[in-house]
PDB file of C-alpha atoms in Angstrom:
ATOM      1  CA  VAL A  13      50.308-142.295 -76.589  1.00  0.00           C
ATOM      2  CA  SER A  14      46.752-144.740 -75.471  1.00  0.00           C
ATOM      3  CA  SER A  15      43.025-145.877 -75.431  1.00  0.00           C
ATOM      4  CA  SER A  16      40.665-148.044 -73.387  1.00  0.00           C
ATOM      5  CA  ARG A  17      39.316-151.454 -74.309  1.00  0.00           C
ATOM      6  CA  GLN A  18      36.100-150.425 -72.598  1.00  0.00           C
ATOM      7  CA  LEU A  19      34.482-148.743 -75.578  1.00  0.00           C
ATOM      8  CA  THR A  20      30.834-148.288 -74.772  1.00  0.00           C
ATOM      9  CA  ALA A  21      29.197-148.388 -71.393  1.00  0.00           C
ATOM     10  CA  MET A  22      25.737-147.631 -70.147  1.00  0.00           C
ATOM     11  CA  THR A  23      23.526-148.414 -67.236  1.00  0.00           C
ATOM     12  CA  THR A  24      20.649-150.839 -67.729  1.00  0.00           C
ATOM     13  CA  GLU A  25      18.334-151.259 -64.761  1.00  0.00           C
ATOM     14  CA  GLY A  26      21.048-149.849 -62.528  1.00  0.00           C
ATOM     15  CA  LYS A  27      23.704-152.286 -63.755  1.00  0.00           C
ATOM     16  CA  TYR A  28      26.856-151.515 -65.688  1.00  0.00           C
ATOM     17  CA  VAL A  29      26.947-153.197 -69.105  1.00  0.00           C
ATOM     18  CA  TYR A  30      30.193-153.826 -70.965  1.00  0.00           C
ATOM     19  CA  HIS A  31      30.310-153.818 -74.759  1.00  0.00           C
ATOM     20  CA  GLY A  32      33.409-155.190 -76.444  1.00  0.00           C
ATOM     21  CA  ALA A  33      35.498-153.266 -78.941  1.00  0.00           C
ATOM     22  CA  VAL A  34      36.338-153.827 -82.563  1.00  0.00           C
ATOM     23  CA  ASN A  35      40.123-153.784 -82.407  1.00  0.00           C
ATOM     24  CA  SER A  36      43.090-154.042 -84.737  1.00  0.00           C
ATOM     25  CA  PRO A  37      44.377-157.359 -86.113  1.00  0.00           C
ATOM     26  CA  PHE A  38      47.482-156.975 -83.930  1.00  0.00           C
ATOM     27  CA  TYR A  39      45.327-156.719 -80.810  1.00  0.00           C
ATOM     28  CA  THR A  40      42.995-159.530 -81.821  1.00  0.00           C
ATOM     29  CA  LEU A  41      45.679-161.996 -82.912  1.00  0.00           C
ATOM     30  CA  TYR A  42      48.498-161.264 -80.472  1.00  0.00           C
ATOM     31  CA  LEU A  43      47.990-158.753 -77.673  1.00  0.00           C
ATOM     32  CA  SER A  44      44.553-159.890 -76.494  1.00  0.00           C
ATOM     33  CA  PRO A  45      45.376-163.635 -76.371  1.00  0.00           C
ATOM     34  CA  PHE A  46      48.577-162.868 -74.453  1.00  0.00           C
ATOM     35  CA  CYS A  47      46.672-160.707 -71.960  1.00  0.00           C
ATOM     36  CA  ASP A  48      44.030-163.438 -71.635  1.00  0.00           C
ATOM     37  CA  ARG A  49      46.693-165.907 -70.539  1.00  0.00           C
ATOM     38  CA  VAL A  50      48.164-163.423 -68.064  1.00  0.00           C
ATOM     39  CA  CYS A  51      44.718-162.566 -66.684  1.00  0.00           C
ATOM     40  CA  GLU A  52      43.965-166.241 -66.015  1.00  0.00           C
ATOM     41  CA  ARG A  53      46.923-166.294 -63.632  1.00  0.00           C
ATOM     42  CA  LEU A  54      46.077-163.120 -61.744  1.00  0.00           C
ATOM     43  CA  PRO A  55      44.865-163.617 -58.149  1.00  0.00           C
ATOM     44  CA  ALA A  56      41.273-162.639 -57.467  1.00  0.00           C
ATOM     45  CA  TRP A  57      42.431-160.016 -54.956  1.00  0.00           C
ATOM     46  CA  VAL A  58      44.045-157.965 -57.757  1.00  0.00           C
ATOM     47  CA  HIS A  59      41.436-155.274 -58.358  1.00  0.00           C
ATOM     48  CA  PRO A  60      41.109-153.856 -61.916  1.00  0.00           C
ATOM     49  CA  ASP A  61      41.587-150.317 -60.595  1.00  0.00           C
ATOM     50  CA  PHE A  62      44.955-151.382 -59.165  1.00  0.00           C
ATOM     51  CA  LEU A  63      46.034-152.475 -62.650  1.00  0.00           C
ATOM     52  CA  THR A  64      44.827-149.179 -64.106  1.00  0.00           C
ATOM     53  CA  ILE A  65      46.777-147.130 -61.569  1.00  0.00           C
ATOM     54  CA  ALA A  66      49.848-149.361 -61.922  1.00  0.00           C
ATOM     55  CA  GLY A  67      49.782-148.767 -65.678  1.00  0.00           C
ATOM     56  CA  ALA A  68      49.667-145.013 -65.129  1.00  0.00           C
ATOM     57  CA  THR A  69      52.540-145.297 -62.654  1.00  0.00           C
ATOM     58  CA  SER A  70      54.672-147.120 -65.229  1.00  0.00           C
ATOM     59  CA  VAL A  71      54.260-144.263 -67.725  1.00  0.00           C
ATOM     60  CA  ALA A  72      55.109-141.656 -65.074  1.00  0.00           C
ATOM     61  CA  LEU A  73      58.092-143.720 -63.889  1.00  0.00           C
ATOM     62  CA  SER A  74      59.389-144.212 -67.428  1.00  0.00           C
ATOM     63  CA  THR A  75      59.099-140.482 -68.131  1.00  0.00           C
ATOM     64  CA  TRP A  76      60.841-139.568 -64.851  1.00  0.00           C
ATOM     65  CA  ILE A  77      63.716-142.003 -65.470  1.00  0.00           C
ATOM     66  CA  VAL A  78      64.362-140.736 -68.988  1.00  0.00           C
ATOM     67  CA  PHE A  79      64.153-137.082 -67.893  1.00  0.00           C
ATOM     68  CA  SER A  80      66.348-137.499 -64.810  1.00  0.00           C
ATOM     69  CA  THR A  81      69.071-139.341 -66.740  1.00  0.00           C
ATOM     70  CA  GLY A  82      69.037-136.949 -69.690  1.00  0.00           C
ATOM     71  CA  ALA A  83      67.893-139.737 -72.033  1.00  0.00           C
ATOM     72  CA  SER A  84      71.127-141.679 -71.473  1.00  0.00           C
ATOM     73  CA  ALA A  85      71.535-145.220 -72.769  1.00  0.00           C
ATOM     74  CA  VAL A  86      70.858-146.733 -69.345  1.00  0.00           C
ATOM     75  CA  GLY A  87      67.963-144.337 -68.701  1.00  0.00           C
ATOM     76  CA  CYS A  88      66.261-145.235 -71.972  1.00  0.00           C
ATOM     77  CA  LEU A  89      66.648-148.936 -71.328  1.00  0.00           C
ATOM     78  CA  LEU A  90      65.175-148.548 -67.840  1.00  0.00           C
ATOM     79  CA  GLY A  91      62.461-146.424 -69.422  1.00  0.00           C
ATOM     80  CA  LEU A  92      61.180-149.553 -71.175  1.00  0.00           C
ATOM     81  CA  VAL A  93      59.138-150.059 -68.013  1.00  0.00           C
ATOM     82  CA  TYR A  94      56.691-148.073 -70.181  1.00  0.00           C
ATOM     83  CA  LEU A  95      55.657-151.429 -71.702  1.00  0.00           C
ATOM     84  CA  VAL A  96      53.793-152.209 -68.491  1.00  0.00           C
ATOM     85  CA  TYR A  97      51.227-149.563 -69.495  1.00  0.00           C
ATOM     86  CA  PRO A  98      49.813-151.148 -72.691  1.00  0.00           C
ATOM     87  CA  LEU A  99      49.804-154.515 -70.930  1.00  0.00           C
ATOM     88  CA  PHE A 100      47.893-153.305 -67.866  1.00  0.00           C
ATOM     89  CA  ASP A 101      45.659-151.064 -69.995  1.00  0.00           C
ATOM     90  CA  ASN A 102      44.291-154.269 -71.499  1.00  0.00           C
ATOM     91  CA  LEU A 103      44.427-156.390 -68.363  1.00  0.00           C
ATOM     92  CA  ASP A 104      42.273-154.076 -66.234  1.00  0.00           C
ATOM     93  CA  GLY A 105      39.193-154.563 -68.411  1.00  0.00           C
ATOM     94  CA  LYS A 106      39.729-158.303 -68.687  1.00  0.00           C
ATOM     95  CA  GLN A 107      40.139-158.612 -64.923  1.00  0.00           C
ATOM     96  CA  ALA A 108      36.991-156.530 -64.365  1.00  0.00           C
ATOM     97  CA  ARG A 109      34.970-158.870 -66.584  1.00  0.00           C
ATOM     98  CA  ARG A 110      36.538-161.917 -64.974  1.00  0.00           C
ATOM     99  CA  LEU A 111      35.630-160.729 -61.467  1.00  0.00           C
ATOM    100  CA  LYS A 112      32.301-159.247 -62.653  1.00  0.00           C
ATOM    101  CA  CYS A 113      33.113-155.919 -61.021  1.00  0.00           C
ATOM    102  CA  GLY A 114      33.041-153.576 -64.029  1.00  0.00           C
ATOM    103  CA  SER A 115      31.589-150.129 -63.373  1.00  0.00           C
ATOM    104  CA  VAL A 116      31.152-146.688 -64.861  1.00  0.00           C
ATOM    105  CA  ALA A 117      33.554-145.347 -62.211  1.00  0.00           C
ATOM    106  CA  GLY A 118      36.179-147.864 -63.301  1.00  0.00           C
ATOM    107  CA  GLU A 119      35.841-146.848 -66.924  1.00  0.00           C
ATOM    108  CA  PHE A 120      36.098-143.180 -66.000  1.00  0.00           C
ATOM    109  CA  LEU A 121      39.333-143.931 -64.115  1.00  0.00           C
ATOM    110  CA  ASP A 122      40.644-145.867 -67.097  1.00  0.00           C
ATOM    111  CA  HIS A 123      39.998-142.948 -69.445  1.00  0.00           C
ATOM    112  CA  ILE A 124      41.527-140.432 -67.034  1.00  0.00           C
ATOM    113  CA  VAL A 125      44.689-142.547 -66.972  1.00  0.00           C
ATOM    114  CA  ASP A 126      44.666-142.816 -70.772  1.00  0.00           C
ATOM    115  CA  SER A 127      44.389-139.047 -71.082  1.00  0.00           C
ATOM    116  CA  TYR A 128      47.377-138.357 -68.838  1.00  0.00           C
ATOM    117  CA  ALA A 129      49.337-141.210 -70.447  1.00  0.00           C
ATOM    118  CA  ASN A 130      48.851-139.524 -73.834  1.00  0.00           C
ATOM    119  CA  SER A 131      50.411-136.304 -72.564  1.00  0.00           C
ATOM    120  CA  LEU A 132      53.282-138.034 -70.762  1.00  0.00           C
ATOM    121  CA  SER A 133      53.994-140.284 -73.749  1.00  0.00           C
ATOM    122  CA  CYS A 134      54.277-137.232 -75.971  1.00  0.00           C
ATOM    123  CA  ALA A 135      56.688-135.588 -73.543  1.00  0.00           C
ATOM    124  CA  LEU A 136      58.682-138.820 -73.381  1.00  0.00           C
ATOM    125  CA  ALA A 137      58.902-139.053 -77.181  1.00  0.00           C
ATOM    126  CA  LEU A 138      60.061-135.429 -77.489  1.00  0.00           C
ATOM    127  CA  MET A 139      62.687-135.917 -74.796  1.00  0.00           C
ATOM    128  CA  VAL A 140      64.001-139.000 -76.543  1.00  0.00           C
ATOM    129  CA  ILE A 141      64.024-137.397 -79.985  1.00  0.00           C
ATOM    130  CA  SER A 142      65.286-133.878 -79.359  1.00  0.00           C
ATOM    131  CA  GLY A 143      65.436-133.143 -75.621  1.00  0.00           C
ATOM    132  CA  ASP A 144      63.461-129.927 -76.206  1.00  0.00           C
ATOM    133  CA  LEU A 145      60.207-129.744 -74.242  1.00  0.00           C
ATOM    134  CA  GLU A 146      59.357-126.102 -74.955  1.00  0.00           C
ATOM    135  CA  LEU A 147      56.697-127.097 -77.484  1.00  0.00           C
ATOM    136  CA  VAL A 148      55.426-130.173 -75.683  1.00  0.00           C
ATOM    137  CA  SER A 149      51.896-128.766 -75.200  1.00  0.00           C
ATOM    138  CA  VAL A 150      51.748-127.888 -78.897  1.00  0.00           C
ATOM    139  CA  TYR A 151      52.729-131.405 -79.908  1.00  0.00           C
ATOM    140  CA  VAL A 152      50.232-132.922 -77.476  1.00  0.00           C
ATOM    141  CA  ALA A 153      47.413-130.702 -78.778  1.00  0.00           C
ATOM    142  CA  LEU A 154      48.195-131.423 -82.432  1.00  0.00           C
ATOM    143  CA  GLY A 155      49.139-135.086 -81.971  1.00  0.00           C
ATOM    144  CA  PRO A 156      48.233-137.608 -79.260  1.00  0.00           C
ATOM    145  CA  GLY A 157      45.740-135.287 -77.554  1.00  0.00           C
ATOM    146  CA  LEU A 158      43.864-134.730 -80.804  1.00  0.00           C
ATOM    147  CA  CYS A 159      43.730-138.468 -81.508  1.00  0.00           C
ATOM    148  CA  TYR A 160      42.523-139.248 -77.988  1.00  0.00           C
ATOM    149  CA  PHE A 161      39.836-136.573 -77.942  1.00  0.00           C
ATOM    150  CA  SER A 162      38.648-137.421 -81.450  1.00  0.00           C
ATOM    151  CA  SER A 163      38.312-141.074 -80.397  1.00  0.00           C
ATOM    152  CA  ILE A 164      35.811-140.112 -77.705  1.00  0.00           C
ATOM    153  CA  TRP A 165      34.153-137.640 -80.069  1.00  0.00           C
ATOM    154  CA  ALA A 166      33.743-140.420 -82.635  1.00  0.00           C
ATOM    155  CA  GLN A 167      32.049-142.523 -79.972  1.00  0.00           C
ATOM    156  CA  VAL A 168      29.425-139.811 -79.553  1.00  0.00           C
ATOM    157  CA  VAL A 169      28.953-139.617 -83.345  1.00  0.00           C
ATOM    158  CA  VAL A 170      28.834-143.320 -84.291  1.00  0.00           C
ATOM    159  CA  GLY A 171      28.313-145.086 -80.954  1.00  0.00           C
ATOM    160  CA  ARG A 172      31.791-146.600 -80.744  1.00  0.00           C
ATOM    161  CA  LEU A 173      35.119-145.316 -79.528  1.00  0.00           C
ATOM    162  CA  VAL A 174      37.145-145.404 -82.761  1.00  0.00           C
ATOM    163  CA  ILE A 175      40.686-146.075 -81.557  1.00  0.00           C
ATOM    164  CA  GLY A 176      42.408-146.167 -84.940  1.00  0.00           C
ATOM    165  CA  MET A 177      41.877-145.679 -88.647  1.00  0.00           C
ATOM    166  CA  LYS A 178      39.090-147.604 -90.340  1.00  0.00           C
ATOM    167  CA  LEU A 179      39.443-148.694 -93.953  1.00  0.00           C
ATOM    168  CA  ASP A 180      35.720-149.420 -94.259  1.00  0.00           C
ATOM    169  CA  SER A 181      32.546-147.518 -93.394  1.00  0.00           C
ATOM    170  CA  ASP A 182      31.288-150.549 -91.446  1.00  0.00           C
ATOM    171  CA  VAL A 183      31.618-149.780 -87.728  1.00  0.00           C
ATOM    172  CA  GLU A 184      32.117-153.498 -87.018  1.00  0.00           C
ATOM    173  CA  LYS A 185      35.222-153.754 -89.212  1.00  0.00           C
ATOM    174  CA  PRO A 186      38.657-153.654 -87.517  1.00  0.00           C
ATOM    175  CA  ASP A 187      40.578-150.469 -86.743  1.00  0.00           C
ATOM    176  CA  TYR A 188      44.133-150.076 -88.057  1.00  0.00           C
ATOM    177  CA  ILE A 189      47.131-148.105 -86.797  1.00  0.00           C
ATOM    178  CA  THR A 190      45.711-147.966 -83.287  1.00  0.00           C
ATOM    179  CA  VAL A 191      47.195-146.863 -79.983  1.00  0.00           C
ATOM    180  CA  ASP A 192      48.184-150.477 -79.292  1.00  0.00           C
ATOM    181  CA  GLU A 193      50.742-150.424 -82.092  1.00  0.00           C
ATOM    182  CA  ILE A 194      52.066-147.047 -80.963  1.00  0.00           C
ATOM    183  CA  ASN A 195      52.306-148.066 -77.297  1.00  0.00           C
ATOM    184  CA  VAL A 196      53.874-151.450 -77.978  1.00  0.00           C
ATOM    185  CA  PHE A 197      56.168-150.599 -80.901  1.00  0.00           C
ATOM    186  CA  VAL A 198      56.657-146.863 -81.514  1.00  0.00           C
ATOM    187  CA  ILE A 199      57.420-145.514 -78.015  1.00  0.00           C
ATOM    188  CA  PRO A 200      59.562-148.499 -76.914  1.00  0.00           C
ATOM    189  CA  GLY A 201      61.228-148.432 -80.335  1.00  0.00           C
ATOM    190  CA  LEU A 202      62.194-144.781 -79.808  1.00  0.00           C
ATOM    191  CA  LEU A 203      63.642-145.645 -76.406  1.00  0.00           C
ATOM    192  CA  LEU A 204      65.729-148.435 -77.908  1.00  0.00           C
ATOM    193  CA  LEU A 205      66.969-146.238 -80.760  1.00  0.00           C
ATOM    194  CA  ARG A 206      67.953-143.473 -78.341  1.00  0.00           C
ATOM    195  CA  ALA A 207      69.692-145.986 -76.077  1.00  0.00           C
ATOM    196  CA  CYS A 208      71.713-147.287 -79.035  1.00  0.00           C
ATOM    197  CA  ALA A 209      72.504-143.744 -80.212  1.00  0.00           C
ATOM    198  CA  SER A 210      73.562-142.629 -76.704  1.00  0.00           C
ATOM    199  CA  ALA A 211      75.820-145.671 -76.432  1.00  0.00           C
ATOM    200  CA  GLY A 212      77.444-144.755 -79.766  1.00  0.00           C
ATOM    201  CA  TRP A 213      76.123-147.802 -81.587  1.00  0.00           C
ATOM    202  CA  LEU A 214      74.321-145.747 -84.226  1.00  0.00           C
ATOM    203  CA  PRO A 215      75.857-143.037 -86.431  1.00  0.00           C
ATOM    204  CA  SER A 216      74.305-139.578 -86.247  1.00  0.00           C
ATOM    205  CA  MET A 217      72.921-138.061 -89.435  1.00  0.00           C
ATOM    206  CA  PRO A 218      72.016-134.432 -90.228  1.00  0.00           C
ATOM    207  CA  GLY A 219      68.336-133.765 -89.614  1.00  0.00           C
ATOM    208  CA  GLN A 220      67.659-137.221 -88.192  1.00  0.00           C
ATOM    209  CA  ASP A 221      65.588-135.764 -85.334  1.00  0.00           C
ATOM    210  CA  PHE A 222      63.165-134.201 -87.818  1.00  0.00           C
ATOM    211  CA  VAL A 223      62.918-137.453 -89.763  1.00  0.00           C
ATOM    212  CA  ILE A 224      62.161-139.454 -86.606  1.00  0.00           C
ATOM    213  CA  LEU A 225      59.650-136.837 -85.442  1.00  0.00           C
ATOM    214  CA  GLY A 226      57.879-137.076 -88.785  1.00  0.00           C
ATOM    215  CA  LEU A 227      57.785-140.866 -88.602  1.00  0.00           C
ATOM    216  CA  VAL A 228      56.220-140.667 -85.140  1.00  0.00           C
ATOM    217  CA  TRP A 229      53.562-138.077 -85.964  1.00  0.00           C
ATOM    218  CA  ALA A 230      52.657-139.496 -89.381  1.00  0.00           C
ATOM    219  CA  PRO A 231      50.591-142.399 -87.943  1.00  0.00           C
ATOM    220  CA  VAL A 232      48.976-139.970 -85.492  1.00  0.00           C
ATOM    221  CA  ALA A 233      47.852-137.753 -88.386  1.00  0.00           C
ATOM    222  CA  VAL A 234      46.603-140.795 -90.314  1.00  0.00           C
ATOM    223  CA  MET A 235      44.606-141.956 -87.284  1.00  0.00           C
ATOM    224  CA  PHE A 236      42.888-138.585 -86.886  1.00  0.00           C
ATOM    225  CA  LEU A 237      42.074-138.132 -90.567  1.00  0.00           C
ATOM    226  CA  GLY A 238      40.832-141.712 -90.725  1.00  0.00           C
ATOM    227  CA  LYS A 239      38.421-141.088 -87.852  1.00  0.00           C
ATOM    228  CA  CYS A 240      37.042-137.945 -89.477  1.00  0.00           C
ATOM    229  CA  MET A 241      36.564-139.702 -92.815  1.00  0.00           C
ATOM    230  CA  PHE A 242      34.888-142.661 -91.108  1.00  0.00           C
ATOM    231  CA  CYS A 243      32.456-140.434 -89.195  1.00  0.00           C
ATOM    232  CA  TRP A 244      31.638-138.638 -92.436  1.00  0.00           C
ATOM    233  CA  SER A 245      31.204-141.897 -94.372  1.00  0.00           C
ATOM    234  CA  VAL A 246      28.577-143.242 -91.988  1.00  0.00           C
ATOM    235  CA  SER A 247      26.636-139.984 -92.428  1.00  0.00           C
ATOM    236  CA  ARG A 248      26.064-139.410 -88.738  1.00  0.00           C
ATOM    237  CA  LEU A 249      27.800-136.076 -88.369  1.00  0.00           C
ATOM    238  CA  GLY A 250      25.443-133.348 -87.270  1.00  0.00           C
ATOM    239  CA  VAL A 251      25.442-129.769 -86.056  1.00  0.00           C
ATOM    240  CA  GLN A 252      25.226-131.055 -82.477  1.00  0.00           C
ATOM    241  CA  HIS A 253      28.678-132.619 -82.853  1.00  0.00           C
ATOM    242  CA  VAL A 254      30.443-129.408 -83.909  1.00  0.00           C
ATOM    243  CA  PRO A 255      30.746-127.597 -80.530  1.00  0.00           C
ATOM    244  CA  ALA A 256      32.913-130.330 -78.994  1.00  0.00           C
ATOM    245  CA  MET A 257      35.521-130.196 -81.764  1.00  0.00           C
ATOM    246  CA  ALA A 258      35.263-126.383 -81.806  1.00  0.00           C
ATOM    247  CA  ALA A 259      36.133-126.400 -78.106  1.00  0.00           C
ATOM    248  CA  TYR A 260      39.122-128.629 -78.819  1.00  0.00           C
ATOM    249  CA  ALA A 261      40.203-126.323 -81.655  1.00  0.00           C
ATOM    250  CA  ALA A 262      40.166-123.427 -79.175  1.00  0.00           C
ATOM    251  CA  TYR A 263      42.249-125.499 -76.731  1.00  0.00           C
ATOM    252  CA  ALA A 264      44.761-126.350 -79.486  1.00  0.00           C
ATOM    253  CA  LEU A 265      44.956-122.684 -80.526  1.00  0.00           C
ATOM    254  CA  VAL A 266      45.729-121.621 -76.948  1.00  0.00           C
ATOM    255  CA  CYS A 267      48.460-124.261 -76.754  1.00  0.00           C
ATOM    256  CA  CYS A 268      49.997-123.142 -80.057  1.00  0.00           C
ATOM    257  CA  VAL A 269      49.963-119.432 -79.180  1.00  0.00           C
ATOM    258  CA  TRP A 270      50.916-119.448 -75.476  1.00  0.00           C
ATOM    259  CA  LYS A 271      52.784-122.796 -75.278  1.00  0.00           C
ATOM    260  CA  PRO A 272      51.665-123.522 -71.699  1.00  0.00           C
ATOM    261  CA  PRO A 273      53.493-126.093 -69.551  1.00  0.00           C
ATOM    262  CA  LEU A 274      52.276-129.666 -69.571  1.00  0.00           C
ATOM    263  CA  LEU A 275      51.073-129.260 -65.983  1.00  0.00           C
ATOM    264  CA  TRP A 276      48.414-126.882 -67.366  1.00  0.00           C
ATOM    265  CA  SER A 277      47.535-128.424 -70.713  1.00  0.00           C
ATOM    266  CA  ALA A 278      47.266-132.054 -69.557  1.00  0.00           C
ATOM    267  CA  PRO A 279      44.534-131.474 -66.909  1.00  0.00           C
ATOM    268  CA  VAL A 280      42.545-129.291 -69.328  1.00  0.00           C
ATOM    269  CA  LEU A 281      42.659-132.034 -71.959  1.00  0.00           C
ATOM    270  CA  THR A 282      41.508-134.547 -69.348  1.00  0.00           C
ATOM    271  CA  LEU A 283      38.591-132.377 -68.224  1.00  0.00           C
ATOM    272  CA  MET A 284      37.429-131.854 -71.816  1.00  0.00           C
ATOM    273  CA  SER A 285      37.646-135.577 -72.488  1.00  0.00           C
ATOM    274  CA  MET A 286      35.783-136.452 -69.297  1.00  0.00           C
ATOM    275  CA  GLU A 287      32.925-134.158 -70.287  1.00  0.00           C
ATOM    276  CA  MET A 288      32.619-136.116 -73.536  1.00  0.00           C
ATOM    277  CA  MET A 289      32.745-139.396 -71.636  1.00  0.00           C
ATOM    278  CA  ARG A 290      30.085-138.191 -69.220  1.00  0.00           C
ATOM    279  CA  TYR A 291      27.774-137.616 -72.160  1.00  0.00           C
ATOM    280  CA  ARG A 292      28.198-141.262 -73.181  1.00  0.00           C
ATOM    281  CA  LEU A 293      28.368-142.995 -69.807  1.00  0.00           C
ATOM    282  CA  LEU A 294      25.821-141.210 -67.670  1.00  0.00           C
TER     283      LEU A 294
END
């Protein structure tokens, strides 16, 4: 489950202009300073796009390992390679600014990766929790996919990509319960819990899968509702913003009724998101 640090981009006199994000306290106090120190040690030949693609590869690799091992203890521990994704998702933007090579194309690539990472992260979480992937497209559409799409939609409404829940109507105030917390704590935490359970270190309890599933999707629901309330509070919602969410509602309805495979639903979600990004970037 993810989002880009590159929140708003535009072209001014033919040049790409980066505008920083208003992030969560966790990102500001811990994750960003750590990534700053790592970025200072990166060679200049490491292109930001390489970091973006490497982050996507880590999510795909983590998902493949967990699936191929049947979410065994060893498979879940190896699946912690997932942590490379939130690290590189922050490093690519920092490296781009350091090398002064940021571009609209780079931000598009970053958002494409984030879109697919959302879908794969959802599949990974379901595999770890229950092992049942029949409803994976439904969960993506009603969970991580909805949060990701609404983040871009909020950018069109208020001018910023709202990556979490805001507790204040001021767009400059920090976001809370963002994708950083989910990528760094929730998904790896699920992998560790499943590894311990598979190794017999944790007792099984009736209905525990439903409890864990609820704990995972609760912050996702809070993030989405928080974005909607924030957009409403700044009084910038208009009729012109309705068609995009109506299109997403149609996509979610199709997923809920026909339950298509992830190979179908993930590219459609990406294309819809890229159309929203095109409106902001070009």
